[in-house]
């Protein structure tokens, strides 16, 4: 089979811990067999960030600006414990924060929906994407706790020295003050990212704030959105058959819960922080959330919304099998390669991404999934696969030969009987187990059983070996019933 060619490289950013392990499995099994992959590789793993004094993260962000599309693995944001664990030179900032600042983008988070997981909100039929303005407000606020009576004022000193003063409050005793800001430039870029993303994905855009109470701050957000819509997007939205509308945040919350989903909900920074957790939880699974950073000038960075799954990684290091969900990471790759394909007019690449995502969904809907999904699925008796088995199963589905659920159930039945043979203390029961395994026995199983019984079954025709094993067991069972053991 000829591999799909790429015209432009993708910016590939490797990461840390369990997601780094999944990253290489996904590449090896799901991508490289089908695509003549062209990437510009940046290792954002903690060790490499430390070796380059974090320059590698800045370089990766620059590369996204140059090429337009990147795909990123989850990375560790070091805290004190990590500085010790990895012997780091410094407590580097979050790579996502660094990249976001350089691209000045908006983060869009969308749940992956499947029939096997039902959202907690019964009316939701299509995903709700949260667009969070990731700049300013509470996250850059200055705070003060006042200890005594006094007057609090907002003071703005302009570049030419002119002061504007506004009284906040006359305190009669101790209290709290908080000063927030945002810039018109950032709000404008946020609005452009949201309108462009809605057009791209052909879904309605909602924006909510609290303009009735915040008559300058939130009102300005509302006006910036409205102006940009009228000026640059109204016609395009109408042509695409999608709508933009603004509503109060409280009204938006109640409408969202009663909706069928299928739209983008743009939120201010704090609202987006809180609401994206609510949406992720209500749709069912943390590991089924995708995330894409879109810059106002149209650069894209795709990733999974979850972290490096540290707890699973430590199990993996001990040689234990993990059942880590790779779906959001697979979708980061398909999202990035689809976008690359769209920008380059490469229909094969777009088609591959669609088919790979379908293979993922078909696999879980056929009952094969990782442990996190098995706990919440509405499918009865799902088959729980480990990290690697799941990726293998997706590959089989993609290649058109996923074992049917029936075959897998049969494999499980035989494996259980095989174990029970050794555990059973009664020879009669062992004969019965052998009978139930008929048709599925292998030469090796017969040898294993013989060893456990301390008998010798000679090499020879397969059927003859079964008969002689049964004969041995019958003999032993006779002693058992006659109480001669
Ligand atoms: P996490 O990696 O998202 O994992 C938290 C828990 O959620 C896991 O222990 C696991 O639960 C479950 N989980 C998350 N993803 C899963 C998956 N794919 N499959 C199965 N279960 C999954 O968050 P964390 O443990 O708080 O953070 C670990 C590291 O990730 C931190 O160093 C943090 O800085 C980093 N982080 C990076 C990003 C990013 O790069 N975008 C985002 C968030 C966090 P069980 O243990 O119950 O199985
Ligand atoms: Mg949050």
PDB file of C-alpha atoms in Angstrom, residues 154-166:
ATOM      1  CA  UNK A 154      -9.109  53.018  41.444  1.00  0.00           C
ATOM      2  CA  UNK A 155      -6.359  55.256  40.088  1.00  0.00           C
ATOM      3  CA  UNK A 156      -5.277  55.321  36.453  1.00  0.00           C
ATOM      4  CA  UNK A 157      -2.236  57.392  35.550  1.00  0.00           C
ATOM      5  CA  UNK A 158      -1.994  57.962  31.821  1.00  0.00           C
ATOM      6  CA  UNK A 159       1.341  57.930  29.990  1.00  0.00           C
ATOM      7  CA  UNK A 160       1.354  61.740  29.996  1.00  0.00           C
ATOM      8  CA  UNK A 161       0.752  61.833  33.756  1.00  0.00           C
ATOM      9  CA  UNK A 162      -2.978  62.637  33.897  1.00  0.00           C
ATOM     10  CA  UNK A 163      -4.719  60.869  36.775  1.00  0.00           C
ATOM     11  CA  UNK A 164      -8.251  59.448  36.735  1.00  0.00           C
ATOM     12  CA  UNK A 165      -9.617  58.454  40.131  1.00  0.00           C
ATOM     13  CA  UNK A 166     -12.743  56.535  40.993  1.00  0.00           C
TER      14      UNK A 166
END
